[in-house]
CSV table of C-alpha atoms in Angstrom, one decimal:
chain,number,residue,atom,x,y,z
A,5,MET,CA,219.4,-166.4,117.5
A,6,GLY,CA,215.9,-165.8,116.1
A,7,GLY,CA,217.0,-167.4,112.8
A,8,ILE,CA,217.9,-170.7,114.5
A,9,TYR,CA,214.6,-170.9,116.3
A,10,ALA,CA,212.7,-170.2,113.0
A,11,THR,CA,214.6,-173.0,111.3
A,12,MET,CA,213.9,-175.5,114.2
A,13,SER,CA,210.2,-174.5,114.0
A,14,GLU,CA,210.2,-175.1,110.3
A,15,LEU,CA,211.8,-178.5,110.7
A,16,SER,CA,209.2,-179.6,113.3
A,17,ASP,CA,206.4,-178.3,111.0
A,18,THR,CA,207.9,-180.4,108.1
A,19,LYS,CA,208.1,-183.5,110.4
A,20,ASN,CA,204.5,-183.1,111.5
A,21,THR,CA,203.3,-182.8,107.9
A,22,GLU,CA,205.2,-186.0,107.0
A,23,THR,CA,203.6,-187.8,110.0
A,24,ASP,CA,200.1,-186.6,109.0
A,25,LEU,CA,200.7,-187.8,105.4
A,26,SER,CA,201.9,-191.2,106.6
A,27,GLN,CA,198.9,-191.6,108.9
A,28,SER,CA,196.5,-190.6,106.1
A,29,HIS,CA,198.2,-193.2,103.8
A,30,GLN,CA,197.8,-195.8,106.5
A,31,VAL,CA,194.1,-195.0,106.7
A,32,ASP,CA,193.8,-195.2,102.9
A,33,ILE,CA,195.6,-198.6,102.9
A,34,ALA,CA,193.3,-199.9,105.7
A,35,LEU,CA,190.2,-198.8,103.8
A,36,TRP,CA,191.5,-200.4,100.5
A,37,LYS,CA,192.4,-203.6,102.4
A,38,GLU,CA,188.9,-203.7,103.9
A,39,ARG,CA,187.3,-203.2,100.4
A,40,ILE,CA,189.5,-205.9,98.9
A,41,GLU,CA,188.6,-208.4,101.6
A,42,GLN,CA,184.9,-207.6,101.0
A,43,TYR,CA,185.4,-208.2,97.3
A,44,ALA,CA,187.2,-211.4,98.0
A,45,SER,CA,184.5,-212.8,100.2
A,46,THR,CA,181.8,-211.8,97.7
A,47,LEU,CA,183.8,-213.5,94.9
A,48,GLN,CA,184.0,-216.7,97.1
A,49,GLU,CA,180.3,-216.6,97.7
A,50,LEU,CA,179.6,-216.2,94.0
A,51,GLN,CA,182.0,-219.1,93.2
A,52,HIS,CA,180.2,-221.4,95.7
A,53,GLU,CA,176.9,-220.4,94.1
A,54,LEU,CA,178.3,-221.3,90.6
A,55,GLU,CA,179.6,-224.6,91.9
A,56,ASP,CA,176.1,-225.3,93.3
A,57,VAL,CA,174.5,-224.5,89.9
A,58,GLN,CA,177.0,-226.7,88.0
């Protein structure tokens, strides 16, 4: 019986690791999305300044 419980425990550990990984990926994606949006708004501001100069 002990073997079955060990296997179930290992499976739940694996599942937790996968969940942790997907959560950290979501955080990474959120950070990148935020950075890209900041770059985009900065580019828009620069474009407006260029238009003003021309």
